[in-house]
């Protein structure tokens, strides 16, 4: 049973709330506000350079003396396929042309996997955040052994029982049960495998029943009522991402905040045309374009992201926000714009009100 609270007792958390790591959206200010309020704040350093990641950790440490989490991406390094990538550039070309722009001549792997080189690992060992979490897969047994030796707690995302069992067997301290409702990238270990698209409710319950390590529920949880529901299902905490996008401390661009505050919040969809991996996004012109694109024609993650980012830059330059990576979960209409400290205060009151 996953009712083992050791992992959180060890960290001294007073609220069963993890602010999700969100590359490009979470900030040291956000993570520090959440940790100071008794939850676990997180930094998303998966798409950062090692230097930038180190700086984010140091900034957070200056803002709080509470524990926080640094999250990296353990995706399978991209397999390059020149023919496929050229075909992709030709496919997106007409979208660039709407903005009198051209796609890049060739695509680049815009950031590396944690599994692909040791510099990020070395930096984490030096900086020693209290918690490190992994998305898209698991670190190596030797990395895990070293983290454990430094008393760094480890969390990993799982989208099904098979992945969760692998995470538990390799030594993760807790698993994040990421439901289909969740905003941002799906943490599937193998994005080309059949996806059962389990929702947060069923997945949390299944993992809580089957695993001996604690389970954290993630996906569509926006308030204290949702957090209580997750706890009732056997989770020890809830991980909330979308709920923090509109906070004052968020690095989300105005276009993302505006989409979240408007009618678009009612319509999220899973798409892989932006980055190369399935991710839940507020529906926009780009996701609509991508609806009929076969998965097999999309180049590997994060190579596809290179074109996605360039297209968004071209569109934004012309005042068109319809191509942004506006990740959000199905709970988007419940988003609240306020400070992260106030949101934590409200979430804790809502949990207690139950
Ligand atoms: C804007 C955004 C960015 C995200 N980036 C990351 C990330 O860098 N690493 C990660 O493990 N999860 C990331 N996620 C997924 C979250 O960890 C979590 O699974 C999700 O936010 C939960 O669903 P919710 O958004 O409905 O709360 C991101 C989610 C969002 C909304």
CSV table of C-alpha atoms and ligand atoms in Angstrom, one decimal:
chain,number,residue,atom,x,y,z
A,1,UNK,CA,0.0,0.0,0.0
A,2,UNK,CA,1.2,3.5,-0.8
A,3,UNK,CA,0.0,5.1,2.5
A,4,UNK,CA,3.6,5.2,3.6
A,5,UNK,CA,4.2,8.8,4.5
A,6,UNK,CA,8.0,8.4,5.2
A,7,UNK,CA,9.0,10.2,2.0
A,8,UNK,CA,7.1,13.3,3.0
A,9,UNK,CA,7.8,13.1,6.7
A,10,UNK,CA,11.5,13.0,5.7
A,11,UNK,CA,11.1,16.3,3.9
A,12,UNK,CA,9.0,17.8,6.6
A,13,UNK,CA,6.1,18.8,4.3
A,14,UNK,CA,3.1,20.1,6.0
A,15,UNK,CA,0.8,20.2,2.9
A,16,UNK,CA,0.2,17.3,0.6
A,17,UNK,CA,0.9,19.5,-2.4
A,18,UNK,CA,3.6,19.3,-5.0
A,19,UNK,CA,3.8,22.1,-7.5
A,20,UNK,CA,4.6,20.4,-10.7
A,21,UNK,CA,7.9,20.9,-12.4
A,22,UNK,CA,7.1,22.9,-15.5
A,23,UNK,CA,10.0,23.6,-17.9
A,24,UNK,CA,9.7,27.2,-19.1
A,25,UNK,CA,6.8,28.0,-16.6
A,26,UNK,CA,8.0,27.2,-13.1
A,27,UNK,CA,10.4,29.7,-11.6
A,28,UNK,CA,12.6,29.9,-8.5
A,29,UNK,CA,10.0,32.3,-7.1
A,30,UNK,CA,7.2,29.9,-7.7
A,31,UNK,CA,9.0,26.9,-6.2
A,32,UNK,CA,10.2,28.9,-3.2
A,33,UNK,CA,6.7,30.2,-2.5
A,34,UNK,CA,5.2,26.7,-2.6
A,35,UNK,CA,8.0,25.1,-0.4
A,36,UNK,CA,7.8,28.0,2.1
A,37,UNK,CA,4.0,27.4,2.4
A,38,UNK,CA,4.7,23.7,3.3
A,39,UNK,CA,4.3,22.0,0.0
A,40,UNK,CA,7.1,20.9,-2.4
A,41,UNK,CA,8.0,23.4,-5.0
A,42,UNK,CA,9.7,22.2,-8.2
A,43,UNK,CA,11.9,23.5,-10.9
A,44,UNK,CA,11.7,22.1,-14.5
A,45,UNK,CA,15.3,22.0,-15.7
A,46,UNK,CA,14.8,19.3,-18.3
A,47,UNK,CA,15.2,21.8,-21.2
A,48,UNK,CA,17.8,24.0,-19.5
A,49,UNK,CA,21.6,24.1,-20.0
A,50,UNK,CA,23.6,22.8,-17.1
A,51,UNK,CA,24.6,26.4,-16.2
A,52,UNK,CA,21.1,27.7,-16.3
A,53,UNK,CA,19.8,24.8,-14.2
A,54,UNK,CA,22.5,25.4,-11.6
A,55,UNK,CA,21.5,29.1,-11.5
A,56,UNK,CA,17.8,28.2,-11.0
A,57,UNK,CA,18.7,25.9,-8.1
A,58,UNK,CA,20.9,28.5,-6.5
A,59,UNK,CA,18.3,31.2,-6.9
A,60,UNK,CA,15.6,29.0,-5.3
A,61,UNK,CA,17.9,28.2,-2.4
A,62,UNK,CA,18.4,31.9,-1.8
A,63,UNK,CA,14.6,32.3,-1.6
A,64,UNK,CA,13.7,29.4,0.7
A,65,UNK,CA,15.4,27.1,3.2
A,66,UNK,CA,12.7,24.5,2.7
A,67,UNK,CA,13.3,21.4,0.4
A,68,UNK,CA,12.5,21.6,-3.3
A,69,UNK,CA,12.6,19.4,-6.3
A,70,UNK,CA,14.6,19.6,-9.6
A,71,UNK,CA,13.1,17.7,-12.5
A,72,UNK,CA,15.0,16.3,-15.5
A,73,UNK,CA,13.9,14.5,-18.7
A,74,UNK,CA,15.0,10.9,-19.2
A,75,UNK,CA,13.7,10.4,-22.8
A,76,UNK,CA,15.3,8.1,-25.2
A,77,UNK,CA,17.8,10.3,-27.1
A,78,UNK,CA,16.4,11.3,-30.5
A,79,UNK,CA,17.0,9.0,-33.5
A,80,UNK,CA,17.7,11.3,-36.4
A,81,UNK,CA,16.1,10.6,-39.7
A,82,UNK,CA,17.0,13.1,-42.4
A,83,UNK,CA,14.3,12.0,-44.8
A,84,UNK,CA,11.6,12.2,-42.3
A,85,UNK,CA,12.8,15.6,-41.0
A,86,UNK,CA,12.9,17.1,-44.5
A,87,UNK,CA,9.4,15.8,-45.2
A,88,UNK,CA,8.3,17.4,-41.9
A,89,UNK,CA,9.8,20.8,-42.8
A,90,UNK,CA,8.0,20.6,-46.2
A,91,UNK,CA,4.8,19.8,-44.4
A,92,UNK,CA,5.0,22.8,-42.0
A,93,UNK,CA,6.2,25.1,-44.7
A,94,UNK,CA,2.8,26.5,-45.6
A,95,UNK,CA,2.2,27.4,-42.0
A,96,UNK,CA,5.4,29.4,-41.9
A,97,UNK,CA,4.4,31.1,-45.2
A,98,UNK,CA,1.3,32.5,-43.6
A,99,UNK,CA,3.8,34.8,-41.7
A,100,UNK,CA,6.1,35.4,-44.6
A,101,UNK,CA,8.6,33.1,-43.0
A,102,UNK,CA,10.4,29.9,-43.9
A,103,UNK,CA,11.0,26.9,-41.8
A,104,UNK,CA,14.6,26.3,-40.5
A,105,UNK,CA,16.8,24.7,-43.2
A,106,UNK,CA,17.4,21.7,-40.9
A,107,UNK,CA,16.2,20.6,-37.5
A,108,UNK,CA,18.3,20.5,-34.3
A,109,UNK,CA,18.0,18.5,-31.1
A,110,UNK,CA,17.1,21.5,-29.0
A,111,UNK,CA,18.1,19.8,-25.7
A,112,UNK,CA,19.6,16.6,-24.5
A,113,UNK,CA,18.3,13.8,-22.4
A,114,UNK,CA,19.5,13.4,-18.8
A,115,UNK,CA,20.6,9.9,-20.0
A,116,UNK,CA,22.8,11.4,-22.7
A,117,UNK,CA,25.9,12.7,-20.9
A,118,UNK,CA,26.8,13.3,-17.3
A,119,UNK,CA,27.2,17.1,-16.9
A,120,UNK,CA,23.6,17.5,-15.5
A,121,UNK,CA,24.1,14.6,-13.2
A,122,UNK,CA,27.3,16.0,-11.8
A,123,UNK,CA,25.7,19.4,-11.3
A,124,UNK,CA,22.8,17.8,-9.3
A,125,UNK,CA,25.3,16.0,-7.1
A,126,UNK,CA,27.1,19.3,-6.4
A,127,UNK,CA,24.0,21.3,-5.8
A,128,UNK,CA,22.1,18.6,-4.0
A,129,UNK,CA,18.4,19.6,-4.2
A,130,UNK,CA,16.5,17.6,-1.6
A,131,UNK,CA,14.4,15.9,-4.4
A,132,UNK,CA,15.1,15.0,-8.0
A,133,UNK,CA,12.3,13.9,-10.3
A,134,UNK,CA,12.3,12.2,-13.6
A,135,UNK,CA,10.0,12.5,-16.6
A,136,UNK,CA,9.8,10.3,-19.8
A,137,UNK,CA,11.7,7.4,-18.2
A,138,UNK,CA,14.2,6.5,-15.4
A,139,UNK,CA,17.8,7.2,-14.6
A,140,UNK,CA,20.4,4.4,-14.6
A,141,UNK,CA,20.9,2.1,-11.6
A,142,UNK,CA,24.3,3.6,-10.9
A,143,UNK,CA,22.9,7.2,-11.0
A,144,UNK,CA,20.2,6.1,-8.5
A,145,UNK,CA,22.7,4.5,-6.2
A,146,UNK,CA,24.7,7.7,-6.2
A,147,UNK,CA,21.6,9.9,-5.5
A,148,UNK,CA,20.6,7.6,-2.7
A,149,UNK,CA,24.1,7.8,-1.2
A,150,UNK,CA,23.7,11.6,-1.1
A,151,UNK,CA,20.3,11.4,0.5
A,152,UNK,CA,18.5,12.9,-2.5
A,153,UNK,CA,14.9,11.6,-2.7
A,154,UNK,CA,13.8,10.5,-6.2
A,155,UNK,CA,10.3,10.7,-7.9
A,156,UNK,CA,9.4,9.4,-11.3
A,157,UNK,CA,6.3,9.9,-13.5
A,158,UNK,CA,4.4,6.8,-14.5
A,159,UNK,CA,1.4,6.7,-16.8
A,160,UNK,CA,0.5,3.0,-16.2
A,161,UNK,CA,1.2,0.1,-13.8
A,162,UNK,CA,4.0,-1.3,-16.0
A,163,UNK,CA,6.0,1.9,-15.8
A,164,UNK,CA,5.2,2.4,-12.1
A,165,UNK,CA,6.5,-1.1,-11.3
A,166,UNK,CA,9.7,-0.4,-13.1
A,167,UNK,CA,10.1,2.8,-11.1
A,168,UNK,CA,9.5,1.0,-7.8
A,169,UNK,CA,11.8,-1.9,-8.7
A,170,UNK,CA,14.7,0.4,-9.7
A,171,UNK,CA,14.5,2.3,-6.4
A,172,UNK,CA,12.3,5.4,-6.8
A,173,UNK,CA,11.1,6.7,-3.4
A,174,UNK,CA,7.6,7.6,-4.8
A,175,UNK,CA,5.8,7.6,-8.1
A,176,UNK,CA,3.8,10.4,-9.8
A,177,UNK,CA,0.7,8.8,-11.3
A,178,UNK,CA,0.1,11.1,-14.3
A,179,UNK,CA,-3.4,10.7,-15.7
A,180,UNK,CA,-4.6,11.4,-19.2
A,181,UNK,CA,-6.1,14.7,-18.0
A,182,UNK,CA,-2.7,16.1,-17.1
A,183,UNK,CA,-1.3,19.3,-18.8
A,184,UNK,CA,2.0,19.2,-20.6
A,185,UNK,CA,4.0,16.3,-21.9
A,186,UNK,CA,2.8,12.8,-21.1
A,187,UNK,CA,5.5,11.0,-19.2
A,188,UNK,CA,5.3,7.7,-21.1
A,189,UNK,CA,8.6,5.9,-21.2
A,190,UNK,CA,8.1,4.8,-24.8
A,191,UNK,CA,6.0,7.3,-26.8
A,192,UNK,CA,5.6,4.9,-29.7
A,193,UNK,CA,4.0,2.2,-27.5
A,194,UNK,CA,0.2,1.7,-27.3
A,195,UNK,CA,-1.1,4.2,-24.7
A,196,UNK,CA,-4.1,3.0,-22.5
A,197,UNK,CA,-4.8,6.7,-21.7
A,198,UNK,CA,-5.6,6.0,-18.0
A,199,UNK,CA,-7.3,8.8,-16.2
A,200,UNK,CA,-5.9,10.1,-12.9
A,201,UNK,CA,-8.7,8.6,-10.9
A,202,UNK,CA,-8.2,5.0,-12.1
A,203,UNK,CA,-4.4,5.2,-12.3
A,204,UNK,CA,-4.0,6.6,-8.8
A,205,UNK,CA,-6.2,3.9,-7.3
A,206,UNK,CA,-4.5,1.1,-9.3
A,207,UNK,CA,-1.0,2.2,-8.3
A,208,UNK,CA,-2.0,2.8,-4.7
A,209,UNK,CA,-3.3,-0.7,-4.5
A,210,UNK,CA,-0.4,-2.4,-6.3
A,211,UNK,CA,2.7,-0.6,-5.2
A,212,UNK,CA,4.7,-0.6,-2.0
A,213,UNK,CA,6.0,3.0,-2.5
A,214,UNK,CA,3.9,6.2,-2.1
A,215,UNK,CA,1.9,7.4,-5.0
A,216,UNK,CA,1.4,11.1,-6.0
A,217,UNK,CA,-1.7,11.9,-8.1
A,218,UNK,CA,-1.3,14.3,-11.1
A,219,UNK,CA,-3.7,15.4,-13.7
A,220,UNK,CA,-6.7,17.7,-13.6
A,221,UNK,CA,-6.4,18.5,-9.9
A,222,UNK,CA,-7.0,22.2,-9.4
A,223,UNK,CA,-8.3,22.7,-5.8
A,224,UNK,CA,-8.6,21.3,-2.3
A,225,UNK,CA,-11.6,19.2,-3.3
A,226,UNK,CA,-9.5,17.5,-6.0
A,227,UNK,CA,-6.6,17.1,-3.6
A,228,UNK,CA,-8.8,15.5,-1.0
A,229,UNK,CA,-10.2,13.1,-3.7
A,230,UNK,CA,-6.6,12.1,-4.6
A,231,UNK,CA,-5.8,11.4,-1.0
A,232,UNK,CA,-9.0,9.4,-0.6
A,233,UNK,CA,-7.9,7.3,-3.6
A,234,UNK,CA,-4.7,6.4,-1.7
A,235,UNK,CA,-2.3,9.1,-2.9
A,236,UNK,CA,0.0,10.7,-0.3
A,237,UNK,CA,0.0,14.0,-2.2
A,238,UNK,CA,-1.2,15.7,-5.4
A,239,UNK,CA,1.0,17.2,-8.0
A,240,UNK,CA,-0.6,20.3,-9.6
A,241,UNK,CA,0.8,22.0,-12.7
A,242,UNK,CA,-2.0,23.9,-14.5
A,243,UNK,CA,-3.2,25.4,-11.3
A,244,UNK,CA,0.1,27.3,-11.0
A,245,UNK,CA,0.4,28.6,-14.6
A,246,UNK,CA,-1.6,31.8,-13.9
A,247,UNK,CA,0.2,32.6,-10.7
A,248,UNK,CA,2.2,35.9,-10.4
A,249,UNK,CA,5.5,33.9,-10.1
A,250,UNK,CA,4.9,31.9,-13.3
A,251,UNK,CA,7.1,32.5,-16.4
A,252,UNK,CA,4.2,31.7,-18.7
A,253,UNK,CA,4.0,34.3,-21.5
A,254,UNK,CA,0.9,36.6,-21.7
A,255,UNK,CA,-0.5,34.6,-24.6
A,256,UNK,CA,-0.5,31.5,-22.5
A,257,UNK,CA,-2.2,33.2,-19.6
A,258,UNK,CA,-4.8,34.9,-21.9
A,259,UNK,CA,-5.6,31.5,-23.5
A,260,UNK,CA,-6.0,30.0,-20.1
A,261,UNK,CA,-8.3,32.7,-18.9
A,262,UNK,CA,-10.6,32.6,-21.9
A,263,UNK,CA,-12.8,30.2,-23.9
A,264,UNK,CA,-9.7,28.1,-25.0
A,265,UNK,CA,-9.5,26.7,-21.4
A,266,UNK,CA,-12.6,24.6,-22.2
A,267,UNK,CA,-10.7,22.8,-25.0
A,268,UNK,CA,-7.5,21.0,-24.4
A,269,UNK,CA,-6.2,18.3,-26.7
A,270,UNK,CA,-3.3,15.8,-26.8
A,271,UNK,CA,-0.9,16.7,-29.6
A,272,UNK,CA,2.6,15.6,-30.7
A,273,UNK,CA,3.1,18.1,-33.6
A,274,UNK,CA,4.5,20.8,-31.4
A,275,UNK,CA,7.4,18.9,-29.8
A,276,UNK,CA,7.4,15.3,-31.2
A,277,UNK,CA,5.9,13.7,-28.0
A,278,UNK,CA,2.3,13.7,-26.9
A,279,UNK,CA,1.5,16.7,-24.7
A,280,UNK,CA,-1.8,18.3,-23.6
A,281,UNK,CA,-2.2,21.8,-24.9
A,282,UNK,CA,-4.9,24.4,-25.0
A,283,UNK,CA,-6.4,23.8,-28.5
A,284,UNK,CA,-5.1,26.4,-31.0
A,285,UNK,CA,-4.5,26.8,-34.7
A,286,UNK,CA,-1.4,24.6,-34.6
A,287,UNK,CA,-3.1,21.7,-32.7
A,288,UNK,CA,-6.0,21.9,-35.1
A,289,UNK,CA,-3.6,21.6,-38.0
A,290,UNK,CA,-2.0,18.7,-36.3
A,291,UNK,CA,-5.2,16.7,-35.8
A,292,UNK,CA,-4.9,14.8,-39.1
A,293,UNK,CA,-1.2,14.4,-39.2
A,294,UNK,CA,-0.2,10.7,-38.7
A,295,UNK,CA,2.0,10.1,-35.7
A,296,UNK,CA,4.5,8.2,-37.9
A,297,UNK,CA,5.3,11.4,-39.9
A,298,UNK,CA,6.3,13.4,-36.8
A,299,UNK,CA,10.1,13.4,-36.2
A,300,UNK,CA,11.5,12.4,-32.8
A,301,UNK,CA,11.2,14.5,-29.6
A,302,UNK,CA,12.7,17.1,-29.1
A,303,UNK,CA,13.8,17.6,-32.8
A,304,UNK,CA,10.2,18.5,-33.8
A,305,UNK,CA,10.2,21.1,-31.1
A,306,UNK,CA,12.8,23.1,-33.1
A,307,UNK,CA,10.3,23.7,-35.9
A,308,UNK,CA,7.4,24.2,-33.4
A,309,UNK,CA,9.4,26.9,-31.6
A,310,UNK,CA,10.4,28.6,-34.9
A,311,UNK,CA,6.8,28.6,-36.1
A,312,UNK,CA,5.5,30.1,-32.9
A,313,UNK,CA,8.2,32.8,-33.0
A,314,UNK,CA,7.2,33.7,-36.6
A,315,UNK,CA,3.5,33.7,-35.7
A,316,UNK,CA,4.0,35.7,-32.5
A,317,UNK,CA,6.0,38.3,-34.4
A,318,UNK,CA,2.8,38.9,-36.5
A,319,UNK,CA,0.7,39.0,-33.3
A,320,UNK,CA,-0.8,35.5,-33.8
A,321,UNK,CA,-0.8,33.5,-30.6
A,322,UNK,CA,-2.2,30.4,-32.3
A,323,UNK,CA,1.0,28.4,-32.5
A,324,UNK,CA,2.2,28.5,-28.8
A,325,UNK,CA,3.0,25.5,-26.7
A,326,UNK,CA,0.3,26.5,-24.3
A,327,UNK,CA,0.3,23.3,-22.2
A,328,UNK,CA,-2.6,22.9,-19.8
A,329,UNK,CA,-4.6,20.1,-18.3
A,330,UNK,CA,-8.3,19.4,-18.5
A,331,UNK,CA,-8.9,21.3,-15.3
A,332,UNK,CA,-7.9,24.5,-17.1
A,333,UNK,CA,-11.3,26.3,-16.6
A,334,UNK,CA,-10.7,26.1,-12.8
A,335,UNK,CA,-7.4,28.1,-13.1
A,336,UNK,CA,-7.0,31.0,-10.7
A,337,UNK,CA,-4.8,34.1,-11.2
A,338,UNK,CA,-3.1,35.0,-7.9
A,339,UNK,CA,0.2,34.7,-6.1
A,340,UNK,CA,1.5,31.2,-5.5
A,341,UNK,CA,1.6,31.9,-1.8
A,342,UNK,CA,-2.1,32.9,-1.9
A,343,UNK,CA,-2.9,29.8,-4.0
A,344,UNK,CA,-1.2,27.6,-1.5
A,345,UNK,CA,-3.1,29.3,1.3
A,346,UNK,CA,-6.4,28.7,-0.4
A,347,UNK,CA,-5.6,25.1,-1.4
A,348,UNK,CA,-4.7,24.3,2.2
A,349,UNK,CA,-7.9,25.9,3.5
A,350,UNK,CA,-9.9,24.0,1.0
A,351,UNK,CA,-8.3,20.7,2.0
A,352,UNK,CA,-9.0,21.5,5.6
A,353,UNK,CA,-12.6,22.5,4.9
A,354,UNK,CA,-13.4,18.9,3.9
B,1,LIG,C1,3.0,24.1,-18.6
B,1,LIG,C2,3.4,22.7,-18.1
B,1,LIG,C3,4.7,22.3,-18.2
B,1,LIG,C4,5.1,21.0,-17.7
B,1,LIG,N1,6.4,20.6,-17.7
B,1,LIG,C5,6.8,19.5,-17.1
B,1,LIG,C6,8.2,19.2,-16.9
B,1,LIG,O1,9.1,20.0,-17.3
B,1,LIG,N2,8.5,18.1,-16.2
B,1,LIG,C7,7.5,17.2,-15.8
B,1,LIG,O2,7.9,16.2,-15.1
B,1,LIG,N3,6.2,17.5,-16.0
B,1,LIG,C8,5.9,18.6,-16.6
B,1,LIG,N4,4.5,18.9,-16.7
B,1,LIG,C9,3.5,17.9,-16.3
B,1,LIG,C10,3.3,18.0,-14.8
B,1,LIG,O3,4.4,17.4,-14.1
B,1,LIG,C11,2.0,17.2,-14.3
B,1,LIG,O4,2.0,15.9,-14.7
B,1,LIG,C12,0.8,17.9,-14.8
B,1,LIG,O5,0.9,19.3,-14.7
B,1,LIG,C13,-0.4,17.5,-14.0
B,1,LIG,O6,-1.6,17.9,-14.6
B,1,LIG,P1,-2.3,19.3,-14.4
B,1,LIG,O7,-1.6,20.2,-15.3
B,1,LIG,O8,-3.7,19.1,-14.8
B,1,LIG,O9,-2.2,19.7,-12.9
B,1,LIG,C14,4.1,20.1,-17.2
B,1,LIG,C15,2.8,20.5,-17.2
B,1,LIG,C16,2.4,21.8,-17.6
B,1,LIG,C17,1.0,22.2,-17.5
